[in-house]
Coordinates of C-alpha atoms in Angstrom, one line a residue:
M1 CA 125.1 51.0 97.4
N2 CA 124.3 54.6 97.9
I3 CA 121.4 55.8 95.9
F4 CA 122.5 59.4 95.8
I5 CA 125.9 58.5 94.7
E6 CA 124.8 56.1 92.1
S7 CA 122.2 58.5 90.7
A8 CA 124.6 61.4 90.5
K9 CA 127.2 59.3 88.5
Q10 CA 124.3 59.0 85.7
Q11 CA 123.8 62.9 85.6
G12 CA 125.6 65.6 84.2
F13 CA 125.5 69.6 84.1
S14 CA 122.0 71.0 83.5
M15 CA 122.0 74.0 81.5
P16 CA 118.1 74.7 82.0
L17 CA 118.5 74.7 85.9
H18 CA 121.9 76.8 85.5
A19 CA 119.6 79.6 83.5
L20 CA 116.9 79.2 85.9
R21 CA 119.3 80.2 88.7
G22 CA 120.2 83.5 86.7
I23 CA 116.5 84.2 86.5
A24 CA 115.8 83.9 90.0
A25 CA 118.7 86.2 90.7
L26 CA 117.2 88.6 88.4
I27 CA 114.0 88.3 90.3
V28 CA 115.6 89.1 93.3
L29 CA 116.9 92.0 92.0
L30 CA 113.7 93.3 90.5
C31 CA 112.2 92.7 94.0
H32 CA 114.7 94.9 95.6
I33 CA 114.4 97.5 93.0
Q34 CA 110.8 97.6 93.9
A35 CA 111.4 97.8 97.5
R36 CA 113.7 100.8 96.8
I37 CA 110.9 102.4 94.8
D38 CA 108.5 101.9 97.7
E39 CA 111.2 103.8 99.8
G40 CA 112.1 106.7 97.5
F41 CA 109.2 107.3 95.3
P42 CA 106.0 106.5 97.5
Q43 CA 103.8 108.0 94.9
F44 CA 104.8 105.0 92.5
T45 CA 104.0 102.3 95.1
F46 CA 102.1 99.4 93.5
T47 CA 101.5 95.5 94.2
H48 CA 104.5 93.5 94.8
I49 CA 105.0 91.1 91.8
F50 CA 108.5 90.1 92.2
N51 CA 108.8 87.0 94.9
G52 CA 112.3 87.2 95.7
S53 CA 111.6 84.9 99.0
A54 CA 110.6 82.4 96.6
A55 CA 113.5 82.8 94.3
V56 CA 115.8 82.1 97.5
T57 CA 114.0 78.9 98.2
F58 CA 114.7 78.0 94.7
F59 CA 118.4 78.7 95.3
F60 CA 118.5 76.3 98.5
V61 CA 116.5 73.5 96.7
L62 CA 118.6 73.7 93.6
S63 CA 121.9 73.8 95.7
G64 CA 120.8 70.7 97.7
L65 CA 120.6 68.9 94.0
V66 CA 123.5 70.6 92.3
V67 CA 126.1 70.6 95.2
G68 CA 125.0 67.3 96.6
A69 CA 125.4 65.6 93.1
S70 CA 128.8 67.2 92.5
L71 CA 130.1 65.8 95.8
A72 CA 128.1 62.4 95.4
K73 CA 129.9 61.7 92.0
N74 CA 133.3 61.3 93.8
G75 CA 131.8 59.3 96.8
V76 CA 131.8 60.8 100.3
N77 CA 135.0 60.0 102.0
F78 CA 137.8 62.1 103.8
H79 CA 139.6 63.2 100.7
S80 CA 136.6 63.9 98.5
T81 CA 134.9 65.8 101.4
L82 CA 138.2 68.0 101.8
V83 CA 138.5 68.7 98.0
Y84 CA 134.7 69.5 98.2
T85 CA 135.2 72.0 101.2
H86 CA 138.2 73.5 99.7
R87 CA 136.2 74.4 96.6
R88 CA 133.2 75.4 98.2
V89 CA 135.1 78.0 100.2
F90 CA 136.9 79.4 97.1
R91 CA 133.4 79.3 95.3
I92 CA 131.7 81.4 97.9
M93 CA 134.1 83.4 100.0
P94 CA 136.1 85.7 97.7
L95 CA 133.0 87.8 96.7
M96 CA 131.7 87.7 100.2
L97 CA 134.9 89.1 101.3
V98 CA 134.7 91.9 98.8
T99 CA 131.1 92.9 99.0
V100 CA 130.8 92.6 102.7
T101 CA 133.9 94.9 103.1
L102 CA 132.6 97.5 100.7
G103 CA 129.3 97.6 102.3
G104 CA 130.7 97.7 105.8
L105 CA 133.0 100.6 104.8
Y106 CA 130.1 102.3 103.2
L107 CA 127.8 101.9 106.4
L108 CA 130.7 103.4 108.5
Y109 CA 131.8 106.1 106.4
L110 CA 129.0 107.1 103.9
D111 CA 125.5 105.9 105.0
P112 CA 125.0 108.2 107.9
H113 CA 125.5 111.2 105.5
L114 CA 122.9 110.0 102.7
A115 CA 119.0 110.4 102.8
F116 CA 118.4 106.6 102.3
S117 CA 120.5 104.1 104.0
L118 CA 121.6 100.6 102.9
N119 CA 120.2 99.1 106.0
P120 CA 118.2 101.5 108.3
K121 CA 118.3 99.3 111.2
S122 CA 122.1 99.7 111.3
Y123 CA 122.1 103.3 112.6
G124 CA 124.0 103.1 115.8
D125 CA 124.0 99.4 115.8
F126 CA 126.9 98.5 113.5
S127 CA 129.9 97.3 115.3
L128 CA 133.3 95.6 114.4
A129 CA 131.8 92.3 115.6
K130 CA 129.0 92.7 113.4
F131 CA 131.2 93.8 110.6
V132 CA 133.5 90.8 110.9
A133 CA 130.3 88.5 111.4
G134 CA 129.0 89.6 108.1
Y135 CA 132.0 87.9 106.3
V136 CA 130.1 84.5 106.8
G137 CA 126.7 86.1 106.5
Y138 CA 125.8 85.7 110.4
S139 CA 125.0 89.6 110.1
L140 CA 123.5 90.8 107.3
K141 CA 124.1 94.5 108.0
A142 CA 126.9 95.3 105.6
N143 CA 125.2 93.3 102.8
P144 CA 121.8 92.2 103.2
P145 CA 121.6 89.3 100.8
T146 CA 124.3 87.6 102.4
W147 CA 121.8 86.0 105.2
S148 CA 121.1 83.3 102.6
I149 CA 124.8 82.6 102.3
F150 CA 125.1 81.8 106.0
V151 CA 122.2 79.5 105.2
E152 CA 124.3 77.9 102.1
L153 CA 127.4 77.4 104.5
V154 CA 125.4 75.6 107.0
A155 CA 124.0 73.4 104.4
S156 CA 127.2 72.9 102.7
A157 CA 128.7 71.3 105.9
L158 CA 125.6 69.1 106.3
I159 CA 125.3 67.9 102.7
P160 CA 128.1 65.1 103.1
L161 CA 125.9 63.9 106.0
M162 CA 122.9 63.9 103.8
I163 CA 124.5 61.9 101.1
L164 CA 125.4 59.5 103.4
S165 CA 121.8 58.9 104.2
G166 CA 121.3 57.5 100.8
K167 CA 122.6 54.0 101.7
N168 CA 119.1 52.9 102.2
I169 CA 115.4 54.1 102.5
R170 CA 115.3 53.9 106.4
L171 CA 118.2 56.3 106.7
M172 CA 116.7 58.7 104.1
A173 CA 113.4 58.6 106.0
L174 CA 115.1 59.3 109.2
T175 CA 117.1 62.0 107.9
L176 CA 113.9 63.7 106.4
V177 CA 112.5 63.3 110.0
A178 CA 115.6 64.7 111.4
C179 CA 115.2 67.9 109.1
I180 CA 111.7 68.4 110.0
A181 CA 112.4 68.1 113.6
L182 CA 115.3 70.4 113.3
S183 CA 112.7 73.2 111.7
L184 CA 110.4 72.5 114.7
L185 CA 112.8 73.3 117.4
P186 CA 111.4 76.0 119.7
F187 CA 114.6 78.4 119.3
E188 CA 114.8 81.4 116.8
F189 CA 118.1 80.3 115.2
Q190 CA 120.1 83.1 113.0
H191 CA 118.3 83.7 109.6
Y192 CA 116.1 80.7 110.6
W193 CA 118.7 78.3 109.0
N194 CA 117.2 75.4 110.6
F195 CA 113.9 75.8 108.4
Y196 CA 116.1 75.5 105.2
M197 CA 117.9 72.3 105.8
I198 CA 114.7 70.3 104.5
S199 CA 115.1 72.4 101.3
F200 CA 118.4 71.3 100.7
Y201 CA 117.7 67.7 101.4
L202 CA 114.5 67.8 99.3
G203 CA 116.9 68.9 96.5
L204 CA 119.3 66.1 97.1
S205 CA 116.5 63.7 97.2
V206 CA 115.5 64.4 93.7
L207 CA 118.4 62.0 92.9
W208 CA 116.5 59.2 94.1
W209 CA 112.7 60.0 92.8
G210 CA 113.2 62.7 90.3
K211 CA 113.8 60.5 87.2
P212 CA 110.3 58.2 87.8
V213 CA 108.6 61.6 88.2
A214 CA 110.2 63.2 85.2
L215 CA 109.4 60.1 83.0
A216 CA 105.9 60.1 84.1
T217 CA 105.3 63.6 82.9
Q218 CA 107.1 62.9 79.6
Q219 CA 104.1 60.5 79.0
L220 CA 101.6 63.5 79.0
P221 CA 100.5 65.4 75.9
T222 CA 102.4 68.4 75.3
S223 CA 99.6 70.9 76.4
I224 CA 99.0 68.9 79.6
F225 CA 102.5 68.8 80.6
W226 CA 103.0 72.6 80.2
L227 CA 99.8 72.9 82.0
L228 CA 101.2 71.0 84.9
I229 CA 104.5 72.8 84.8
G230 CA 102.7 76.0 84.8
G231 CA 100.5 75.2 87.6
I232 CA 103.4 73.9 89.8
F233 CA 105.3 77.1 89.1
T234 CA 102.4 79.5 89.7
A235 CA 101.6 77.7 93.0
F236 CA 105.2 77.9 94.0
Y237 CA 105.7 81.5 93.0
L238 CA 102.3 82.9 94.3
V239 CA 101.7 81.0 97.7
R240 CA 103.6 83.5 99.7
L241 CA 102.5 86.5 98.0
M242 CA 99.0 85.6 98.2
S243 CA 99.2 84.2 101.9
G244 CA 101.5 87.0 103.3
A245 CA 103.5 84.3 105.0
G246 CA 107.0 85.8 106.6
Y247 CA 110.2 84.5 107.1
G248 CA 109.3 83.2 110.5
D249 CA 106.7 80.8 109.0
V250 CA 108.0 77.5 108.6
W251 CA 105.1 76.0 106.7
I252 CA 105.7 78.3 103.8
V253 CA 109.2 76.7 103.5
Y254 CA 107.9 73.3 103.3
C255 CA 105.4 74.3 100.7
E256 CA 107.8 76.3 98.5
S257 CA 110.3 73.5 98.8
I258 CA 108.2 70.7 97.9
L259 CA 106.7 72.5 94.9
V260 CA 110.0 73.8 93.5
A261 CA 111.6 70.3 94.2
L262 CA 108.9 68.8 91.6
M263 CA 109.6 71.4 89.2
I264 CA 113.3 71.1 89.5
A265 CA 113.2 67.2 89.1
V266 CA 111.2 67.5 85.9
I267 CA 113.5 70.0 84.4
Y268 CA 116.7 67.9 85.5
Y269 CA 115.7 64.6 84.2
S270 CA 113.6 66.0 81.0
P271 CA 116.2 68.6 79.4
A272 CA 115.0 68.1 76.0
R273 CA 111.6 70.0 76.8
F274 CA 113.6 72.9 78.2
T275 CA 116.2 73.5 75.3
F276 CA 114.7 77.2 75.1
L277 CA 116.7 77.8 78.3
A278 CA 120.1 77.2 76.7
K279 CA 119.9 80.4 74.9
P280 CA 122.9 82.9 75.3
V281 CA 121.0 85.2 77.2
F282 CA 119.9 82.6 79.7
K283 CA 123.6 81.3 80.0
F284 CA 124.8 84.6 80.7
L285 CA 122.4 85.4 83.5
G286 CA 123.3 81.7 84.9
D287 CA 127.0 82.4 84.8
I288 CA 126.5 86.0 86.7
S289 CA 123.8 85.0 89.0
Y290 CA 125.9 84.7 92.3
S291 CA 127.6 88.1 91.6
L292 CA 124.3 89.5 90.7
Y293 CA 122.8 88.4 94.0
L294 CA 125.7 89.6 96.0
T295 CA 126.5 92.8 94.4
H296 CA 123.2 94.7 93.7
S297 CA 122.3 95.8 97.2
L298 CA 124.9 98.5 97.6
L299 CA 124.5 99.5 94.1
L300 CA 121.0 100.3 94.4
I301 CA 121.3 102.4 97.5
L302 CA 123.8 104.4 95.9
L303 CA 121.5 104.8 92.7
L304 CA 118.7 105.8 94.8
N305 CA 120.5 108.5 96.7
A306 CA 122.0 109.7 93.3
S307 CA 118.6 109.7 91.5
I308 CA 116.9 111.8 94.2
Y309 CA 119.7 114.1 94.7
L310 CA 119.7 114.8 91.0
L311 CA 116.1 114.7 90.0
G312 CA 114.0 114.6 93.1
A313 CA 111.3 112.1 93.9
S314 CA 109.9 112.7 90.4
T315 CA 108.8 110.4 87.5
A316 CA 112.2 111.2 85.7
G317 CA 114.0 110.1 89.0
A318 CA 112.3 107.0 89.1
L319 CA 112.6 106.1 85.7
V320 CA 116.6 106.7 85.8
F321 CA 116.7 104.8 89.1
V322 CA 115.2 101.8 87.6
A323 CA 116.9 101.9 84.2
S324 CA 120.2 102.6 85.8
S325 CA 119.7 99.8 88.4
I326 CA 119.1 97.2 85.9
V327 CA 121.9 98.0 83.6
M328 CA 124.5 98.7 86.0
S329 CA 123.8 95.7 88.2
L330 CA 124.0 93.4 85.1
A331 CA 127.3 95.4 84.2
I332 CA 128.9 95.1 87.7
A333 CA 127.9 91.5 88.2
T334 CA 129.6 90.6 84.7
L335 CA 132.7 92.3 85.9
S336 CA 132.6 90.5 89.4
Y337 CA 131.9 87.5 87.9
R338 CA 135.0 87.6 85.6
E339 CA 137.4 89.3 88.1
I340 CA 136.5 87.9 91.4
E341 CA 134.4 84.7 91.0
L342 CA 136.2 83.1 88.4
K343 CA 139.8 84.1 89.5
G344 CA 138.8 83.1 92.9
M345 CA 138.1 79.7 91.9
Q346 CA 141.2 79.4 89.9
L347 CA 143.3 80.6 92.9
G348 CA 141.5 77.8 94.9
E349 CA 142.6 75.2 92.3
E350 CA 146.1 76.6 92.1
I351 CA 146.6 76.4 95.7
R352 CA 145.1 72.9 95.8
K353 CA 147.4 71.6 93.1
Q354 CA 150.3 73.2 94.8
K355 CA 149.6 71.4 98.0
L356 CA 149.4 68.2 96.3
A357 CA 152.5 68.7 94.4
V358 CA 154.3 69.2 97.8
E359 CA 152.7 66.3 99.5
K360 CA 154.0 64.1 96.6
L361 CA 157.5 65.3 97.0
S362 CA 157.4 64.8 100.6

């Protein structure tokens, strides 16, 4: 018996976690808007309150649970892994191809002529090789948020092996030790992807320990329950902001991943407590979360340049930039979700069905 496979079969789609994915993507957007304000309107600089880094850690832990559970429900064998890989490619890559292509063309032909750059470090340092590497997120120059998609791709390749560790507690412990050892290797891997494999594994491990933890919290009085959830969320959200930890600090990854895994476990196994997250606005944000995450960077730099060109570094310019950034980011993400994400996944399913039909005929 595999613990992860048996547990995954008992659980379905979680609307509260879907909603939180959307909220996390919105936090990343607001974090990047504030960074652009710092750049273009320095007179309005104020303390950063939007923790985009914590939101990305949330994505990783959540992916470990959701993506892992999706594969585990069908068991891990050659056929199920092929289907899983096919679906992951068509889930992730269509939007990556579009956004990296647009970002790369922008860097090559428009960015050098504008006051504010999509990626200042790209001046004189954007080559064809880095353009191509951007399509898997290895280079983030054409679309900065794609660094996390590179980490997702690496984790997606390892998740089947992580699930196989669920055969017994000893294997699970060894896999956890392996994730920790990987994070401590004295090499600087691209985007520190080795730090984050423990985030995915902790997310997957919720299938083992999450239900007992959630059941224990359900016994608490309502006020104590929400105080506990609020405390976990506050610690998770503020630890990086208050400590000043950066991407090269592995300890912050451990800290954030453990805290967010606890929060996700309670939400996943206690959905009745979080029905407010099933409202249409939260479902909408969850639906467009991936598109919002990948499409906003190029849009923000275009709007920043346009706002300052038309209104200068004034209060009016800042207000127009913020308002237009939020409205247009949501609009573009909605369009992207419908026309690229959904159609990309539909195309993938059609190709897979056609291949199956051909195999049956042969």
